[in-house]
Coordinates of C-alpha atoms in Angstrom, one line a residue:
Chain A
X1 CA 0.0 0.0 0.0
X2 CA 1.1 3.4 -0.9
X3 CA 2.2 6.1 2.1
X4 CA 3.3 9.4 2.7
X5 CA 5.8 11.2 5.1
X6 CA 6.2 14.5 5.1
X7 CA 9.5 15.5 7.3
X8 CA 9.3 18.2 9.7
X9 CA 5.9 18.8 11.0
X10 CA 6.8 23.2 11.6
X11 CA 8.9 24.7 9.1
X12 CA 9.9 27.8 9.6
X13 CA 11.4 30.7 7.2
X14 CA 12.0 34.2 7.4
X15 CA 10.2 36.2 5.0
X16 CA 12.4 36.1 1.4
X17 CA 14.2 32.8 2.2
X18 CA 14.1 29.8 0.3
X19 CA 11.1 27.6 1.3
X20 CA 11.4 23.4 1.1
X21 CA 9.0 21.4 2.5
X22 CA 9.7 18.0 2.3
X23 CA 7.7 14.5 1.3
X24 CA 8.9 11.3 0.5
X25 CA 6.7 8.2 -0.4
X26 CA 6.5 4.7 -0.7
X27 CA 4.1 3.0 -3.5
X28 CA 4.6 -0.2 -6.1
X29 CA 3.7 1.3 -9.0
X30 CA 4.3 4.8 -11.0
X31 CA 2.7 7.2 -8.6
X32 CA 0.2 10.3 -9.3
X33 CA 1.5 12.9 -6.6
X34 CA 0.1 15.5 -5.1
X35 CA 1.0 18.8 -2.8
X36 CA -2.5 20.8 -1.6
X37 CA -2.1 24.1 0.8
X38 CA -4.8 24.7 3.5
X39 CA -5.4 28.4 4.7
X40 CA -7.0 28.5 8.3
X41 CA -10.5 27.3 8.3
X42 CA -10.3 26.6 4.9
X43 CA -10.8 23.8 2.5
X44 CA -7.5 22.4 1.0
X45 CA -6.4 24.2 -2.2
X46 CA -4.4 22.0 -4.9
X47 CA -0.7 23.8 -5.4
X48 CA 0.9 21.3 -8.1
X49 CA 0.3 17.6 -9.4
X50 CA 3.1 14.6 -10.7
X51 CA 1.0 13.2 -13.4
X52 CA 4.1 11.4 -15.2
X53 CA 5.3 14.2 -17.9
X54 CA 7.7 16.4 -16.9
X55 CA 9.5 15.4 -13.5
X56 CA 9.5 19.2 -12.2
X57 CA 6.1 20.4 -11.7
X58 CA 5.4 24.1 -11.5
X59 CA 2.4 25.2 -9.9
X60 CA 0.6 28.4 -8.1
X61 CA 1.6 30.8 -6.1
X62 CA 5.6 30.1 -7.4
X63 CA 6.1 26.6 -5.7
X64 CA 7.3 24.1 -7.8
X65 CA 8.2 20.4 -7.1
X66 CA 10.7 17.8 -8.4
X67 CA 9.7 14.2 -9.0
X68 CA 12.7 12.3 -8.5
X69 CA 12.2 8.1 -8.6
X70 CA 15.5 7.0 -6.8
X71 CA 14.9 9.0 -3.8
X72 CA 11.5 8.2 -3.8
X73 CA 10.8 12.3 -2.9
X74 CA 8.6 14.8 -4.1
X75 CA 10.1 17.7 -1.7
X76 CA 8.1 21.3 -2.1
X77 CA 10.0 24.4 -3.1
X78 CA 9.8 27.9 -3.7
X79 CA 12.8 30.5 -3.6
X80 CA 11.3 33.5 -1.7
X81 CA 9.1 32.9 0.9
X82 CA 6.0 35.5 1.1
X83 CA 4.0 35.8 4.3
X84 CA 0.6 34.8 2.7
X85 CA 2.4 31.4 2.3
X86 CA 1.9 30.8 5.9
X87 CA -0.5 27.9 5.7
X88 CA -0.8 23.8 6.3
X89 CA 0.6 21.9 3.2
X90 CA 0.0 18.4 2.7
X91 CA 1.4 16.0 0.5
X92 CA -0.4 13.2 -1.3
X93 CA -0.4 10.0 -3.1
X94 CA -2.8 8.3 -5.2
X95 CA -3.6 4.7 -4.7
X96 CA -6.0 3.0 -7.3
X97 CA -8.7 1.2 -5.6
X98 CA -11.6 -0.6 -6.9
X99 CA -14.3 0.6 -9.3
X100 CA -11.9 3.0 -10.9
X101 CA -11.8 4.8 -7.8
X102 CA -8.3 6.6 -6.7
X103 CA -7.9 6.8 -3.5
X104 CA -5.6 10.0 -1.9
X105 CA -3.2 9.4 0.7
X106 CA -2.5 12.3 2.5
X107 CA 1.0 12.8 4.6
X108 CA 0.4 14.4 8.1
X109 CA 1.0 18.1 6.7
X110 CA 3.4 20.6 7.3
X111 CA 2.6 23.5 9.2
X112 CA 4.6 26.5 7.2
X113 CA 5.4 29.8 9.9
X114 CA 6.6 32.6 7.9
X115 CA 8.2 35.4 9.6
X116 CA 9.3 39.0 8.9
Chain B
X1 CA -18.7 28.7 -12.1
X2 CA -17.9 24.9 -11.1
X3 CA -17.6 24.4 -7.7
X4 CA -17.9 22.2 -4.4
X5 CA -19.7 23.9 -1.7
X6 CA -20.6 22.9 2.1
X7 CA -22.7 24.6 4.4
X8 CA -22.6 25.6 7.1
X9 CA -18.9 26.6 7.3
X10 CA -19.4 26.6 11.4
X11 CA -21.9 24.7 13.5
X12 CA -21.8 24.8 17.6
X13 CA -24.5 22.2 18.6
X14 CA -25.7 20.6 21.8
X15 CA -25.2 17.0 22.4
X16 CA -28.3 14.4 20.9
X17 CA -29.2 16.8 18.4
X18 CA -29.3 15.7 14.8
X19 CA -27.1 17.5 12.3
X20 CA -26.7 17.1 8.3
X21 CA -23.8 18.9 7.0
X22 CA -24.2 19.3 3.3
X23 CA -21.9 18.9 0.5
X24 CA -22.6 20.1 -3.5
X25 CA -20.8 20.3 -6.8
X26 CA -21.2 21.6 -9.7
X27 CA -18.6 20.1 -11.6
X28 CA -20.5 17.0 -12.8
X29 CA -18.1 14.8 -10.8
X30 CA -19.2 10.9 -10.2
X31 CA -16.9 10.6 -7.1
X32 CA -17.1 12.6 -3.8
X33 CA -15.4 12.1 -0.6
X34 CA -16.0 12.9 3.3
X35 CA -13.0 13.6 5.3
X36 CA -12.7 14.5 8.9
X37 CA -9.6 16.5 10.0
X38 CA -8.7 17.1 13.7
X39 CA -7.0 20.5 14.3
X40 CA -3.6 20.6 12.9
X41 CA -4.0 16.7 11.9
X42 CA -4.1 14.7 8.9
X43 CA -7.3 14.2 6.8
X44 CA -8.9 10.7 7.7
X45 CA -11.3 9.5 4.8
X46 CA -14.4 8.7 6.5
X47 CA -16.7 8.2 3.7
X48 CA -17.0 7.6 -0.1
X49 CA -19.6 7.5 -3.4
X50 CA -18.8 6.4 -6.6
X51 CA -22.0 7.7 -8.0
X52 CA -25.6 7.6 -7.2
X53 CA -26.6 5.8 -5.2
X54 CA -23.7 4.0 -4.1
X55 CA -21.8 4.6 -0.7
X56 CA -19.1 3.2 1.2
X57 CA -17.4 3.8 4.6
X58 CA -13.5 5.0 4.3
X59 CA -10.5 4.1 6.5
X60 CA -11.6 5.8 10.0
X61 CA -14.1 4.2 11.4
X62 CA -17.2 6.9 12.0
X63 CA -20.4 7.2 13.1
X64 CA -22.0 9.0 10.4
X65 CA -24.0 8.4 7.4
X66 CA -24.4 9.3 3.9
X67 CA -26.2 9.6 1.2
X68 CA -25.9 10.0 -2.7
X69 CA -29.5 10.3 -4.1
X70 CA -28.5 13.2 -6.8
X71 CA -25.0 12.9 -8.4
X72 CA -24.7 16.8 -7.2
X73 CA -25.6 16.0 -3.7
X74 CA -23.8 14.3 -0.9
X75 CA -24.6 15.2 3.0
X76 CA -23.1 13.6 6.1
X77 CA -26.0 13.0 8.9
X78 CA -25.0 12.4 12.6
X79 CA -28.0 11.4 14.1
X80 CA -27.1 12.1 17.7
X81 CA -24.2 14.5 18.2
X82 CA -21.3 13.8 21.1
X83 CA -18.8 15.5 22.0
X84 CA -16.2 13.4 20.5
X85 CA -17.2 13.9 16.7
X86 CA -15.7 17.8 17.2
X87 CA -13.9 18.3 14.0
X88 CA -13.5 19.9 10.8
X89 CA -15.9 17.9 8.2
X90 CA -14.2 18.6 4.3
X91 CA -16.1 17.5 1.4
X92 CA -14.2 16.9 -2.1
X93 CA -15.1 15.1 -5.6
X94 CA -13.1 13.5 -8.8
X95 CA -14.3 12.7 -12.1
X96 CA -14.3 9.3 -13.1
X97 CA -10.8 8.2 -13.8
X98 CA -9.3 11.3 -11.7
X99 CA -6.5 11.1 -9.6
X100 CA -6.7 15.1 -7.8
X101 CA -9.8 15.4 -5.7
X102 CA -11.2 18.9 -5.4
X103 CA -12.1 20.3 -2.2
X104 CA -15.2 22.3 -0.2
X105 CA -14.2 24.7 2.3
X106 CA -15.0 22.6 5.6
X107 CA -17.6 22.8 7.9
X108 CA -16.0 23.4 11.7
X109 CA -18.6 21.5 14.1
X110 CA -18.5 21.9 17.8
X111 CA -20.4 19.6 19.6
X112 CA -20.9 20.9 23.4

């Protein structure tokens, strides 16, 4: 069965400083990967998805994430930290099930504390 | 504009009382999801539909119960609040064949 850890439950940057949040995962088969951000008392937002193509993902907001097989990792960047990225960010797996259902396994998040 | 909506965002409620969060989408989706999500905790999958009329329970084990009468449609009913299901409720759906899940914006219920 497919999991996710996500290292580092706080991260915290100062405000302009490279931003890596990291996720590694474990699955048997070519994976579909996923990193979602969740504002306070908010639903979770998708940020950028591993679908296969290119093994560096860009996404919103000027995070980006690099799909790299041997390590098993799909670690969260961006290069200047703002402090509207303060947030929850969670990383995720798919797993097929039955009935052509996918199934998402989440990692335990990453709580992201941006300060000035 | 397609979208997945729950109401109500907030819900303080005594305990016994019987509650039905609600979940819609406009994006045509077949497959919709409950989660529950403790503060500053993982999501735990807590119920599934594959399409009308189909349900099944997910990985944490819950007292609630769902529905899927209208493909648009899926509310979570507790029929006798405790204290203990305190939480943050998040609905999401997938088409069919989707791997991302899209995602309401959480109902927050209190049970006192």
């Amino acid at each position: 069965a497919q999991s996710v850890t996500q290292l580092g439950s706080h991260v915290s940057v100062s405000e302009g400083a490279l931003v890596l949040l990291r996720c590694n995962y474990s699955s048997s088969v070519p994976p579909y990967l996923f990193w979602y951000v969740q504002y306070p008392n908010q639903g979770l937002q998708l940020l950028l998805k591993y679908t296969s193509a290119a093994t560096l993902v860009k996404g919103i907001n000027g995070f980006e994430a690099e799909f790299k097989k041997s390590e098993t990792s799909f670690h969260l960047t961006k290069p200047s930290a703002h402090m509207s990225d303060a947030a929850e960010y969670f990383c995720a797996v798919t797993q097929a099930w039955s009935g052509g259902y996918n199934k998402l396994i989440f990692g335990a998040g990453t709580r992201l504390a941006v300060h000035p | 504009e397609a979208d997945i909506y729950q109401t109500p965002r907030y819900l303080v409620i005594g305990t016994g009382k019987k509650i039905t969060l609600e979940c819609s989408q406009t994006m045509g989706h077949d497959k919709m999801y409950w989660y529950q999500q403790d503060p500053g905790m993982e999501l735990h999958l807590i119920h599934y539909s594959y399409g009308v009329n189909s349900t099944e329970k997910g990985d944490l084990s819950s007292e609630s119960t769902v529905s899927r009468i209208r493909t648009e449609h899926f509310p979570l009913t507790l029929e006798s609040a405790r204290p203990s299901h305190t939480s943050q409720y998040l609905c999401a759906s997938s088409r069919h064949g989707g791997h991302e899940q899209f995602f309401g914006p959480g109902t927050r219920l209190t049970v006192l």
